[in-house]
mmCIF file with all atom_site columns, C-alpha atoms in Angstrom:
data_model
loop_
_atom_site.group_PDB
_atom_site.id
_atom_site.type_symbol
_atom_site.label_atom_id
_atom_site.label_alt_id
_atom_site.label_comp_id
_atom_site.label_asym_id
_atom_site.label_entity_id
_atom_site.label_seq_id
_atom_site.pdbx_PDB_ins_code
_atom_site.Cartn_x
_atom_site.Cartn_y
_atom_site.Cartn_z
_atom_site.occupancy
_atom_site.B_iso_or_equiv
_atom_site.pdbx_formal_charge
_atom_site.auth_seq_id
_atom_site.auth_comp_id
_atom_site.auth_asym_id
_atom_site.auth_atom_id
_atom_site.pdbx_PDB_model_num
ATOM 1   C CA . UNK V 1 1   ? 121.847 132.818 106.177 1.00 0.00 ? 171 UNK V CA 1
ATOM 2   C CA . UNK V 1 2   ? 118.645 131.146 105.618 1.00 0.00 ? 172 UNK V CA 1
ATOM 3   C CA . UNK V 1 3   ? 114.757 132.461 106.980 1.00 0.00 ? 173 UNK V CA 1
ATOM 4   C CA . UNK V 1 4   ? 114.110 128.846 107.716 1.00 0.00 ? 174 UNK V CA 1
ATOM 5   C CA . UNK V 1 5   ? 113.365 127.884 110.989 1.00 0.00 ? 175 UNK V CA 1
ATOM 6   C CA . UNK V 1 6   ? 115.287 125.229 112.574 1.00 0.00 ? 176 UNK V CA 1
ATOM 7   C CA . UNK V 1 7   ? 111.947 123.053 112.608 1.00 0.00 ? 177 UNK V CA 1
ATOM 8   C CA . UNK V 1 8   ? 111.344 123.732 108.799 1.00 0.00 ? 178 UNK V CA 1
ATOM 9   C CA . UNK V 1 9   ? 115.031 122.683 107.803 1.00 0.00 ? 179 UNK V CA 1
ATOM 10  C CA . UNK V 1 10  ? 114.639 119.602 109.738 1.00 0.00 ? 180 UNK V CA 1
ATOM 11  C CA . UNK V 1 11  ? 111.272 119.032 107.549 1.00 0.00 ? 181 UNK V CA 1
ATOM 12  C CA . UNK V 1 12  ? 113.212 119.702 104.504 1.00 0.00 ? 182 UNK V CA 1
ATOM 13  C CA . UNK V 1 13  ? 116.170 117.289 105.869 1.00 0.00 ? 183 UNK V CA 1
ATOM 14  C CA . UNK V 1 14  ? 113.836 114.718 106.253 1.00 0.00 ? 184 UNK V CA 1
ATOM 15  C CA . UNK V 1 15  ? 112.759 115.014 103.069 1.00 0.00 ? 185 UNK V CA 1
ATOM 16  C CA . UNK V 1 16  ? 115.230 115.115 100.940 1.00 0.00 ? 186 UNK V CA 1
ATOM 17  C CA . UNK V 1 17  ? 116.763 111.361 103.619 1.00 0.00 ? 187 UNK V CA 1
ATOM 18  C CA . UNK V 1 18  ? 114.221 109.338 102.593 1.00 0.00 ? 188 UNK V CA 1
ATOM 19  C CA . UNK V 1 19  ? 114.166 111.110 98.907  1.00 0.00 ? 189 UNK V CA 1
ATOM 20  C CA . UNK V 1 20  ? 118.283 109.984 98.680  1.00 0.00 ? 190 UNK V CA 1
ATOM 21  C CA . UNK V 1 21  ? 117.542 106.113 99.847  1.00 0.00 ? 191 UNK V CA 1
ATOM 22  C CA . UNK V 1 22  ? 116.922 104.857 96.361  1.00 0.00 ? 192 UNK V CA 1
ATOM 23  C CA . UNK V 1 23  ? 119.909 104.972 95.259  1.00 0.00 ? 193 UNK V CA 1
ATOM 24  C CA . UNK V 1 24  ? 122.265 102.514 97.196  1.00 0.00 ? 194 UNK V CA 1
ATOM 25  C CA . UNK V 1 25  ? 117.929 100.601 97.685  1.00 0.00 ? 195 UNK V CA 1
ATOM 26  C CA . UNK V 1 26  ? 117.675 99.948  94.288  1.00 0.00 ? 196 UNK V CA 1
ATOM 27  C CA . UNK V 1 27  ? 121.154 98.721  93.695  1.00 0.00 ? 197 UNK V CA 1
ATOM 28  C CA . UNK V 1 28  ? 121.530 96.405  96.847  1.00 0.00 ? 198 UNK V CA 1
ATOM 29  C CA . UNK V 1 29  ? 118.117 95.509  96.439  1.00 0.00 ? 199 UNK V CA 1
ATOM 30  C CA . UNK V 1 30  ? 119.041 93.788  92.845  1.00 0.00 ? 200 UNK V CA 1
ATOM 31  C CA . UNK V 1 31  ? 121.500 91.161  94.069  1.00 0.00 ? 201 UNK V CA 1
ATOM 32  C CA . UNK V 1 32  ? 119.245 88.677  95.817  1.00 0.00 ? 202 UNK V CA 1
ATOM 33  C CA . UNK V 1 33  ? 117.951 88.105  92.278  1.00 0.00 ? 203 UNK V CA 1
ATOM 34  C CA . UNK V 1 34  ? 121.307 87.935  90.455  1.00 0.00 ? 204 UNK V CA 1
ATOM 35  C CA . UNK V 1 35  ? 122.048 85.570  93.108  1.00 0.00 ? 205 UNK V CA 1
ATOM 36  C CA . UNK V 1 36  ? 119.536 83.436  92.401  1.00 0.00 ? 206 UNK V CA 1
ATOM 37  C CA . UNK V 1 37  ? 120.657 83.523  88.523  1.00 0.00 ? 207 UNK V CA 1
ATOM 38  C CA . UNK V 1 38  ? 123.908 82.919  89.339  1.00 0.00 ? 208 UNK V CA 1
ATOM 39  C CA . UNK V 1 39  ? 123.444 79.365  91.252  1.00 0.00 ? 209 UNK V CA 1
ATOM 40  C CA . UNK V 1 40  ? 120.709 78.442  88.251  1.00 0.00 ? 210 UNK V CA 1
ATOM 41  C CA . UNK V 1 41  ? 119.017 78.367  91.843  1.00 0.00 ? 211 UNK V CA 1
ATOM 42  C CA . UNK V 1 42  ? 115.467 80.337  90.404  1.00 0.00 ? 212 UNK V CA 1
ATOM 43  C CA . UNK V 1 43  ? 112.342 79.529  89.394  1.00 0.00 ? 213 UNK V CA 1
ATOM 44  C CA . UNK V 1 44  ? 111.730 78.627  85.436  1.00 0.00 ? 214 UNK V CA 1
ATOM 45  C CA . UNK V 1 45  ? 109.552 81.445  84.872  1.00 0.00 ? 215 UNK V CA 1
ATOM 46  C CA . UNK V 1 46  ? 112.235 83.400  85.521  1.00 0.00 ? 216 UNK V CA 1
ATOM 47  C CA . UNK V 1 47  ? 114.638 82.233  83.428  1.00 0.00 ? 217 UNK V CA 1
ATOM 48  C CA . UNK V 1 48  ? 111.927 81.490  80.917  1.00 0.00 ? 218 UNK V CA 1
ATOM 49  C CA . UNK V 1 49  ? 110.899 85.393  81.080  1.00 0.00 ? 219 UNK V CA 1
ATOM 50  C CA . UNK V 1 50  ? 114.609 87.092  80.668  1.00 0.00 ? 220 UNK V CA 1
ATOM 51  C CA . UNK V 1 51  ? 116.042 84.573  78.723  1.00 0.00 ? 221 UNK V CA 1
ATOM 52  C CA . UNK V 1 52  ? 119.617 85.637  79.636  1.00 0.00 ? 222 UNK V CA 1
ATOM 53  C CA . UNK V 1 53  ? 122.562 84.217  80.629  1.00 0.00 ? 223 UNK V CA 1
ATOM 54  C CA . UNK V 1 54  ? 124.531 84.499  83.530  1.00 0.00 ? 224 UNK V CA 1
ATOM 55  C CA . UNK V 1 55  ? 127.596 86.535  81.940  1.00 0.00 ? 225 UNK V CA 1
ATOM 56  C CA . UNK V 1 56  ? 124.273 88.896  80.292  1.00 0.00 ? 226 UNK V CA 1
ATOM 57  C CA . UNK V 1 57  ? 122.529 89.298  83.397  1.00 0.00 ? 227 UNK V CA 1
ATOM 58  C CA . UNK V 1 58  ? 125.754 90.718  85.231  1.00 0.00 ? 228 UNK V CA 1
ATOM 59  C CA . UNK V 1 59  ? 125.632 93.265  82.535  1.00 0.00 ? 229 UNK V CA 1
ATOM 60  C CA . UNK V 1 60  ? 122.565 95.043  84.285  1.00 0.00 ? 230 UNK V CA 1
ATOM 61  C CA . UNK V 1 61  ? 124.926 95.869  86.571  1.00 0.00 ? 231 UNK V CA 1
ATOM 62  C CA . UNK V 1 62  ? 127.066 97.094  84.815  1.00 0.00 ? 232 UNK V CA 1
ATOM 63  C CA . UNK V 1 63  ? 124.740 99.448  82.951  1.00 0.00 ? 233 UNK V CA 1
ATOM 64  C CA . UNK V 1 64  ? 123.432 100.673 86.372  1.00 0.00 ? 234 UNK V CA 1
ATOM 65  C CA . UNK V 1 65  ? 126.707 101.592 87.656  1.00 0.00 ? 235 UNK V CA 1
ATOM 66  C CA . UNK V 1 66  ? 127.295 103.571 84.262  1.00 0.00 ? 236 UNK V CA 1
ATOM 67  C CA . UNK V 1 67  ? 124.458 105.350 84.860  1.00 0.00 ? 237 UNK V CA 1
ATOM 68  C CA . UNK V 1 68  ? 125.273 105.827 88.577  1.00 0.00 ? 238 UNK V CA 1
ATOM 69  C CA . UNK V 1 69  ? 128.231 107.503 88.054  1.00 0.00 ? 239 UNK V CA 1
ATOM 70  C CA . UNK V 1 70  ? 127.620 109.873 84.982  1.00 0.00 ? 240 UNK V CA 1
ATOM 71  C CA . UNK V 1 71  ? 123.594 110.960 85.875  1.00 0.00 ? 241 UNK V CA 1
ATOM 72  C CA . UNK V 1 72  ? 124.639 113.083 88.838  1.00 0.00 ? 242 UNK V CA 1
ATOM 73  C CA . UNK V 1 73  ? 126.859 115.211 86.885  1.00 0.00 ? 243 UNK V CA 1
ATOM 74  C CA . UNK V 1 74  ? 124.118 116.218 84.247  1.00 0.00 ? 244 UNK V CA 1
ATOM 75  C CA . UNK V 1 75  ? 121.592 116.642 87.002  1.00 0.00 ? 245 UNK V CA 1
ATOM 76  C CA . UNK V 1 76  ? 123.359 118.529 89.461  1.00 0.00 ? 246 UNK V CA 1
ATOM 77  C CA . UNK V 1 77  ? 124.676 120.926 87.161  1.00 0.00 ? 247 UNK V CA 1
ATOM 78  C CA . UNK V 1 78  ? 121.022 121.608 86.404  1.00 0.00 ? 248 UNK V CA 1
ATOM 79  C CA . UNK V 1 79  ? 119.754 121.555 90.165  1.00 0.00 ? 249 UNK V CA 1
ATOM 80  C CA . UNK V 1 80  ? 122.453 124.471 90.448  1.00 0.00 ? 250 UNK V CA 1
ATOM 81  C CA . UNK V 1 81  ? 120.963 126.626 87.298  1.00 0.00 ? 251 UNK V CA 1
ATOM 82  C CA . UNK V 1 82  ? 117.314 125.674 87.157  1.00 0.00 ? 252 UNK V CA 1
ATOM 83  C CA . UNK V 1 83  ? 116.746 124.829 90.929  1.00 0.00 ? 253 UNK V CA 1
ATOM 84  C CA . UNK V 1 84  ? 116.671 122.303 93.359  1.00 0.00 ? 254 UNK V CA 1
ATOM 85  C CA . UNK V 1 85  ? 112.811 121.177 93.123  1.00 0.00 ? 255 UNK V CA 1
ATOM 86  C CA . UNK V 1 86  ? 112.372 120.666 89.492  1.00 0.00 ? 256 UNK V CA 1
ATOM 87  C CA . UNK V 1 87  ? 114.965 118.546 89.029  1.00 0.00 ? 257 UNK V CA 1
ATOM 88  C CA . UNK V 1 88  ? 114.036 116.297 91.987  1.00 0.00 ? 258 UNK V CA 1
ATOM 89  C CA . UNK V 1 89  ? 110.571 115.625 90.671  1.00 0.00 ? 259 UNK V CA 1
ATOM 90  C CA . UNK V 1 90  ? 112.294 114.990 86.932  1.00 0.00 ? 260 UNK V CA 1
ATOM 91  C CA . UNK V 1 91  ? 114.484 112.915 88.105  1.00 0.00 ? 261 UNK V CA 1
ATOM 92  C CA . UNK V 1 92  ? 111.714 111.095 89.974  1.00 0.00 ? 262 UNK V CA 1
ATOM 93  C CA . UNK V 1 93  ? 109.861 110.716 87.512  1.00 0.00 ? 263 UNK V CA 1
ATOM 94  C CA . UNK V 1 94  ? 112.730 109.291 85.054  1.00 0.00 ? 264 UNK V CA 1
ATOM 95  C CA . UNK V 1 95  ? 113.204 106.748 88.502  1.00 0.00 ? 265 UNK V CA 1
ATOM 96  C CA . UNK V 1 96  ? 109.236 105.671 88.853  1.00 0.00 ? 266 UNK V CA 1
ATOM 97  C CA . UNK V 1 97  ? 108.953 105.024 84.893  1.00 0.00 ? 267 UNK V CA 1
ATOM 98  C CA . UNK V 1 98  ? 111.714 103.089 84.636  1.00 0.00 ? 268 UNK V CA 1
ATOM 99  C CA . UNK V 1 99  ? 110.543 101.053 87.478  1.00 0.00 ? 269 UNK V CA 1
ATOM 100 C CA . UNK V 1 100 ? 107.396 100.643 86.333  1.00 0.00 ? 270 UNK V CA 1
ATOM 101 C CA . UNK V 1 101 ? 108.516 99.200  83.116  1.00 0.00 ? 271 UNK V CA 1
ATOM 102 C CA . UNK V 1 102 ? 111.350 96.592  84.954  1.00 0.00 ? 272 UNK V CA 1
ATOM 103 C CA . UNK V 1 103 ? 108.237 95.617  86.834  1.00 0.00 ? 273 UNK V CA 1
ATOM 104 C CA . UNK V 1 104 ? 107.151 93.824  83.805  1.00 0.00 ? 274 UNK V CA 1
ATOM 105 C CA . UNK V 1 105 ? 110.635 92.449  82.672  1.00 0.00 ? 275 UNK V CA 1
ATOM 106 C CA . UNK V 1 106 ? 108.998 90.935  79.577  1.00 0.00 ? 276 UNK V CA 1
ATOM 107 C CA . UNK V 1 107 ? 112.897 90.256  78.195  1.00 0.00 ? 277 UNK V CA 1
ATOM 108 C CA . UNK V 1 108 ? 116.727 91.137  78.779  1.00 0.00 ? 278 UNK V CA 1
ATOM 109 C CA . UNK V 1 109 ? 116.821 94.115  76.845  1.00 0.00 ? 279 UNK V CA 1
ATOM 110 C CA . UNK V 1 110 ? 114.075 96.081  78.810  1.00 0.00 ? 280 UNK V CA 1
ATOM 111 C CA . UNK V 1 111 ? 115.613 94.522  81.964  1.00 0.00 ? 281 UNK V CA 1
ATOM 112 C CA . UNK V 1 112 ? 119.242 95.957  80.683  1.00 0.00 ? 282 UNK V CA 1
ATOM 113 C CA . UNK V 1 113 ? 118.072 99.202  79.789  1.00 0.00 ? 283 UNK V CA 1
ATOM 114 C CA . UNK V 1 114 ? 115.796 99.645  82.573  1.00 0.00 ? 284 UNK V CA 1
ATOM 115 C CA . UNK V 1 115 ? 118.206 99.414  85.197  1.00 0.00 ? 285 UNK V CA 1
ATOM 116 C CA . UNK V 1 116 ? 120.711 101.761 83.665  1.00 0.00 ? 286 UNK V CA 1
ATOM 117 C CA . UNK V 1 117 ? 117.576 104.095 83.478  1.00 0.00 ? 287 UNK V CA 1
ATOM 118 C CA . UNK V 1 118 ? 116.434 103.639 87.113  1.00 0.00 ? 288 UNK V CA 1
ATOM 119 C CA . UNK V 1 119 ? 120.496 104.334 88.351  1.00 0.00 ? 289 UNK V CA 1
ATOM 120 C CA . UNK V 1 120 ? 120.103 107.531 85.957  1.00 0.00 ? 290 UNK V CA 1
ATOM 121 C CA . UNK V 1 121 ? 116.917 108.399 88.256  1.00 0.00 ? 291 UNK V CA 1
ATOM 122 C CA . UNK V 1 122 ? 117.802 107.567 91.352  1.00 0.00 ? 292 UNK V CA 1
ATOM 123 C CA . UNK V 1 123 ? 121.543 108.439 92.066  1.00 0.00 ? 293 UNK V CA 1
ATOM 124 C CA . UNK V 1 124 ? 120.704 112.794 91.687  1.00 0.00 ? 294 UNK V CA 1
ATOM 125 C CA . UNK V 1 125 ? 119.079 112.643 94.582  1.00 0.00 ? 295 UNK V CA 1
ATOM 126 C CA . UNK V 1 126 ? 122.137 112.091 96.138  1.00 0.00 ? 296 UNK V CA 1
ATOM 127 C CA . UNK V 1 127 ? 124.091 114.951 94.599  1.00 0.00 ? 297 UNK V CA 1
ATOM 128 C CA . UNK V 1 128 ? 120.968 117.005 94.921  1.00 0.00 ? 298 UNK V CA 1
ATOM 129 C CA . UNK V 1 129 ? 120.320 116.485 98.504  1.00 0.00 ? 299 UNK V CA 1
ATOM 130 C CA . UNK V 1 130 ? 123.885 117.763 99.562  1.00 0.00 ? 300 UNK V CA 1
ATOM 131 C CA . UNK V 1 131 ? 123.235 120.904 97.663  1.00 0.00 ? 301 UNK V CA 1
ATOM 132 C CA . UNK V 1 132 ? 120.098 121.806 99.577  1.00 0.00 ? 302 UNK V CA 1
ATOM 133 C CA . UNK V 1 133 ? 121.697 121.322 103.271 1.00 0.00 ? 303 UNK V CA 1
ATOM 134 C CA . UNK V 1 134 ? 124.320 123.738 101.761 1.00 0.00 ? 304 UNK V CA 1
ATOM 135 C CA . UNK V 1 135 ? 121.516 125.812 100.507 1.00 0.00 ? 305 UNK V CA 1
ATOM 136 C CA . UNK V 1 136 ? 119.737 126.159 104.203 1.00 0.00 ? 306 UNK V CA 1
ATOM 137 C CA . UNK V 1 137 ? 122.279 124.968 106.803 1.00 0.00 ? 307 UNK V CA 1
ATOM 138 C CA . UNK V 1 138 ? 123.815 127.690 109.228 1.00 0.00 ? 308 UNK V CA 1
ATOM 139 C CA . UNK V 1 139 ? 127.817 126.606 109.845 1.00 0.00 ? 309 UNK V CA 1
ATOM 140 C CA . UNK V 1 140 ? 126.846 125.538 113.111 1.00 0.00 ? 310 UNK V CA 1
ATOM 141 C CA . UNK V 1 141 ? 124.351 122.867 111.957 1.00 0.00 ? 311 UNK V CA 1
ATOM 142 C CA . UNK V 1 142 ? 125.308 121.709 108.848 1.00 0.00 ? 312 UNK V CA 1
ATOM 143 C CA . UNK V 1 143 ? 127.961 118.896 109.705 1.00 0.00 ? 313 UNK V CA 1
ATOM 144 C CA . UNK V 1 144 ? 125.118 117.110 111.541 1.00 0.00 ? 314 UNK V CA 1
ATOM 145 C CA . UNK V 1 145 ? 122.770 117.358 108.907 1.00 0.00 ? 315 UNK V CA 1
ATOM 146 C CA . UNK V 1 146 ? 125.433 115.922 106.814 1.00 0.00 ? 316 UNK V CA 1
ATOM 147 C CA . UNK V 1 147 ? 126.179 113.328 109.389 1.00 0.00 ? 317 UNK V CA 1
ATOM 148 C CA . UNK V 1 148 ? 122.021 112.449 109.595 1.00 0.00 ? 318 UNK V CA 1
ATOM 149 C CA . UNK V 1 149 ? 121.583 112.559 105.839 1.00 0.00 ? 319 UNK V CA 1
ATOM 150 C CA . UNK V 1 150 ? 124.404 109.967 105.361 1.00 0.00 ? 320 UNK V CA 1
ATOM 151 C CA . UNK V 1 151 ? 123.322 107.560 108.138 1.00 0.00 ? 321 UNK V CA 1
ATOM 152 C CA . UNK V 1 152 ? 119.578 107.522 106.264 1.00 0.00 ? 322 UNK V CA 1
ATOM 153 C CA . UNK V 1 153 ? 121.318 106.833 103.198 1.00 0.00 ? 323 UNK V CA 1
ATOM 154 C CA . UNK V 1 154 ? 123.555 104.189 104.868 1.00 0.00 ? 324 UNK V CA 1
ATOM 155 C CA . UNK V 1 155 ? 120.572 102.119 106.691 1.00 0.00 ? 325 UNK V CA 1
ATOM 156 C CA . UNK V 1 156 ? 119.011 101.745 103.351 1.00 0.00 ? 326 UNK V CA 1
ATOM 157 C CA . UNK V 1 157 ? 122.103 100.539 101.569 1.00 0.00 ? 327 UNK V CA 1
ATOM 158 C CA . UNK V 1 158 ? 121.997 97.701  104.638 1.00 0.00 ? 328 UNK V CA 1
ATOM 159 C CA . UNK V 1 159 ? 118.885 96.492  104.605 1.00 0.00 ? 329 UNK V CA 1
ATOM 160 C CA . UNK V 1 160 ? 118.279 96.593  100.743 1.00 0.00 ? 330 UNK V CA 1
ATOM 161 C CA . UNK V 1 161 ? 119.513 92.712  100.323 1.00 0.00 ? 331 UNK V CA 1
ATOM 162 C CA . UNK V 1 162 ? 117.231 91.825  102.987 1.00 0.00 ? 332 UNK V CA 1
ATOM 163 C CA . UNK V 1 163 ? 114.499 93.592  101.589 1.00 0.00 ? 333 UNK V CA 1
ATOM 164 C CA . UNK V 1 164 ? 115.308 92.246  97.815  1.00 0.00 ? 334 UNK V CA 1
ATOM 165 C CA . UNK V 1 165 ? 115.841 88.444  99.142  1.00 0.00 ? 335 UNK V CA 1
ATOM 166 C CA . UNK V 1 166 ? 112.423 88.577  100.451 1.00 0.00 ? 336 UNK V CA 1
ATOM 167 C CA . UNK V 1 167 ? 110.759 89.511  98.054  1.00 0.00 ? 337 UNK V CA 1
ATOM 168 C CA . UNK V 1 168 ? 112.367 88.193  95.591  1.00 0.00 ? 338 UNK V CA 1
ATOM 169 C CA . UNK V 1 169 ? 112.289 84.602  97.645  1.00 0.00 ? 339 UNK V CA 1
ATOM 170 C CA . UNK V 1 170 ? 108.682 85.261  98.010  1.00 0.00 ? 340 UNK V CA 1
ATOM 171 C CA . UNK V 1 171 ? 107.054 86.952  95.308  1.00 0.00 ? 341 UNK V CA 1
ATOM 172 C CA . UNK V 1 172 ? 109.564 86.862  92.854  1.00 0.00 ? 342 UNK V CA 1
ATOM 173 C CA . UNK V 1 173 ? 111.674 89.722  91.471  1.00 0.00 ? 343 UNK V CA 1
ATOM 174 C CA . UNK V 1 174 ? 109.349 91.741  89.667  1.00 0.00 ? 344 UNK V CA 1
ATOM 175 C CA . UNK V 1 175 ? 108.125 92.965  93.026  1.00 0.00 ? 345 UNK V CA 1
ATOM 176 C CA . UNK V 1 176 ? 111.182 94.757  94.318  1.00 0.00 ? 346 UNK V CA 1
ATOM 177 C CA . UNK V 1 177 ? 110.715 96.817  91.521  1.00 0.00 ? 347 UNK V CA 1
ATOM 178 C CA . UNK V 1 178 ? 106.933 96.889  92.447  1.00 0.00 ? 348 UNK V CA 1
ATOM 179 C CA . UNK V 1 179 ? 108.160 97.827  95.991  1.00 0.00 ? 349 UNK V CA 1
ATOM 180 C CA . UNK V 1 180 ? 110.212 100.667 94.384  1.00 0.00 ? 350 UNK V CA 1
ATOM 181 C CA . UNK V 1 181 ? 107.969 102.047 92.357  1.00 0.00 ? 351 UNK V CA 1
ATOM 182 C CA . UNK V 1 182 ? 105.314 102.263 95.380  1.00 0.00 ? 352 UNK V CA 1
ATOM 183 C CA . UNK V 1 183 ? 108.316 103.935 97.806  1.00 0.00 ? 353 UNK V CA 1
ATOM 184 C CA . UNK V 1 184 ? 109.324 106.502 94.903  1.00 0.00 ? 354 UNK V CA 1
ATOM 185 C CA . UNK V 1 185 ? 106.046 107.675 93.795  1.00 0.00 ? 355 UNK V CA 1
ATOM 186 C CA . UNK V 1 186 ? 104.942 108.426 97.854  1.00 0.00 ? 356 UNK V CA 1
ATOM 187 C CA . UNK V 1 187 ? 108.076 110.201 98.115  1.00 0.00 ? 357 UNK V CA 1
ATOM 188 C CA . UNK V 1 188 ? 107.544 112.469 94.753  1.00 0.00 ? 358 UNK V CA 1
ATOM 189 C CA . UNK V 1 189 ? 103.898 113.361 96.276  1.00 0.00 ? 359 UNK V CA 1
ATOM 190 C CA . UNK V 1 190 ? 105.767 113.884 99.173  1.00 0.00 ? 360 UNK V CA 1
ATOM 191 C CA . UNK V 1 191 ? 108.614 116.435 97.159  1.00 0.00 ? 361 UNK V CA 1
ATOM 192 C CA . UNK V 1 192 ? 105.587 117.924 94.844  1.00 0.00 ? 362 UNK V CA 1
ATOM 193 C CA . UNK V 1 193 ? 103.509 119.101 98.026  1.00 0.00 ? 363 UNK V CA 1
ATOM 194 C CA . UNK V 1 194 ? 106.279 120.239 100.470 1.00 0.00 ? 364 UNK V CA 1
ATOM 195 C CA . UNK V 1 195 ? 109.469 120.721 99.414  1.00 0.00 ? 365 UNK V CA 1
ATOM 196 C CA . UNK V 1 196 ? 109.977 123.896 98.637  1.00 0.00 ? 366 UNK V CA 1
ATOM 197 C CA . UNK V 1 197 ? 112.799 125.312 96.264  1.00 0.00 ? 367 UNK V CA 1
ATOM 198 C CA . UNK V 1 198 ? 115.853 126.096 98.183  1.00 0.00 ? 368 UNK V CA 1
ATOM 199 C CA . UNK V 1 199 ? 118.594 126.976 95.414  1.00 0.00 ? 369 UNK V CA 1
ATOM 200 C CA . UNK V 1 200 ? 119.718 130.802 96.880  1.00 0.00 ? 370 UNK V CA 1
ATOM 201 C CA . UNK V 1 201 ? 119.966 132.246 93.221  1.00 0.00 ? 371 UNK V CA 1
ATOM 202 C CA . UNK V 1 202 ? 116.309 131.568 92.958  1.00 0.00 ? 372 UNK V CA 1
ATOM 203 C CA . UNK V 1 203 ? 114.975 132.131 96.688  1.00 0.00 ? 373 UNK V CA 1
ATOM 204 C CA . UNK V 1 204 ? 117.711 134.128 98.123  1.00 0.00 ? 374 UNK V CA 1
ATOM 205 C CA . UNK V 1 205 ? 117.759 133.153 101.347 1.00 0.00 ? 375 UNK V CA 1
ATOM 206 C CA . UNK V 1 206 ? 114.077 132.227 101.557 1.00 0.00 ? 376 UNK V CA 1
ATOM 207 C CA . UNK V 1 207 ? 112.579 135.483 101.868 1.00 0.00 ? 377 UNK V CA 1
ATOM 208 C CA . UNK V 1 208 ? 111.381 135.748 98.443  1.00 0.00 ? 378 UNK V CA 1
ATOM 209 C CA . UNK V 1 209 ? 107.710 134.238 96.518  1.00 0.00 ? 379 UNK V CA 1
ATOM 210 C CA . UNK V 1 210 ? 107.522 131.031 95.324  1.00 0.00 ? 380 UNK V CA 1
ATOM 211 C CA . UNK V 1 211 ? 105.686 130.487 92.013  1.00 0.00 ? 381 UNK V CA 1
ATOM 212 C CA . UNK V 1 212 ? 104.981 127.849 89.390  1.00 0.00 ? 382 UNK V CA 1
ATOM 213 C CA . UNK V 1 213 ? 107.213 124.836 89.714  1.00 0.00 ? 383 UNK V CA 1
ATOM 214 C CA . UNK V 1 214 ? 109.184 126.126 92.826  1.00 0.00 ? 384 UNK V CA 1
ATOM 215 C CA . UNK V 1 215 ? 106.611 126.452 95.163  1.00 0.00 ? 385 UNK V CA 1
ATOM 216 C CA . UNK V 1 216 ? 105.102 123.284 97.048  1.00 0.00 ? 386 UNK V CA 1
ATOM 217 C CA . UNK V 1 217 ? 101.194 122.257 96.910  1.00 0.00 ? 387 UNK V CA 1
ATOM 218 C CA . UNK V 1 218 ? 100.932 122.876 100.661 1.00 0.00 ? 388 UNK V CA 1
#
């Protein structure tokens, strides 16, 4: 049983729904540009700037969905021991660096290595976001938290191509990292002031003081 009221968990709900978006965003987001690599149908500064191949480009993702699948198992086994909160604004920042870096793209390799780091950021906050609505969820609530948390997640994995052909059509594909790196870093000032920890081996079931890195700004 949690002290949260049912207006606080939705706060925290909210929270950590738009926090587990980048994820499937940044992934589906991507493939506008590969597209546009794969028909040669892109602009010359583009190829100019990567100076990749086809069969090379595909790589990146490949090296995303590495780090997609193995990230959440080092994170989340932390987010159980060391708490909920820290490891989402870690893993946040991890996310915003590397998409500040693929937002200059100067060559394949950063590209490459880049997008494996982003996946490594980004896909926690999936893994991390179930374990809070465990943490604060009465039985009678929790499936439709679940149900709400997975239909955020599931409108951004839809609309992510969109998104990525526009701007890549547009403004060209550095800014979908650009528009990444704006989305994350309003969402970490939104974890750093709110979110508070929720992990019950730290907080019980809420009752107890927050201090240092577990308590939010506000």
């Amino acid at each position: 049983f949690h002290i949260f009221t049912k207006r606080e968990r939705w706060f925290v709900i909210v929270i950590i729904g738009v926090a587990g978006i980048f994820s499937g965003l940044s992934s589906n987001m991507y493939f506008p540009a590969l597209d546009q690599i794969a028909t040669l149908n892109l602009s010359i500064d583009l190829r100019t700037l990567l100076s990749a191949r086809q069969p090379s480009v595909s790589l990146t993702i490949t090296s995303y969905m590495i780090a997609q699948g193995i990230s959440p198992l080092i994170w989340g086994s932390f987010s159980d021991t060391i708490g909920r909160r820290p490891i989402y604004i870690a893993s946040f920042s991890v996310y915003i660096t590397a998409n500040i870096a693929l937002s200059y793209s100067p060559n394949y390799a950063v590209l490459l290595i880049f997008r494996g780091l982003q996946a490594a950021g980004s896909a926690s906050t999936v893994s991390i976001g179930n374990g809070v609505i465990q943490d604060i969820s009465p039985l009678a609530e929790k499936d439709f938290f679940i149900a709400f948390y997975q239909a955020i997640r599931n409108f951004s994995i839809a609309i992510g191509p969109v998104l990525g052909g526009v701007l890549s059509e547009y403004l060209g594909f550095r800014y979908i990292f650009v528009f990444l790196l704006i989305r994350s870093s309003f969402v970490l000032a939104m974890i750093v002031l709110f979110l508070p920890e929720t992990l019950c081996a730290i907080v019980d079931n809420g009752s107890l003081r927050l201090t240092g890195v577990y308590k939010p700004f506000v």
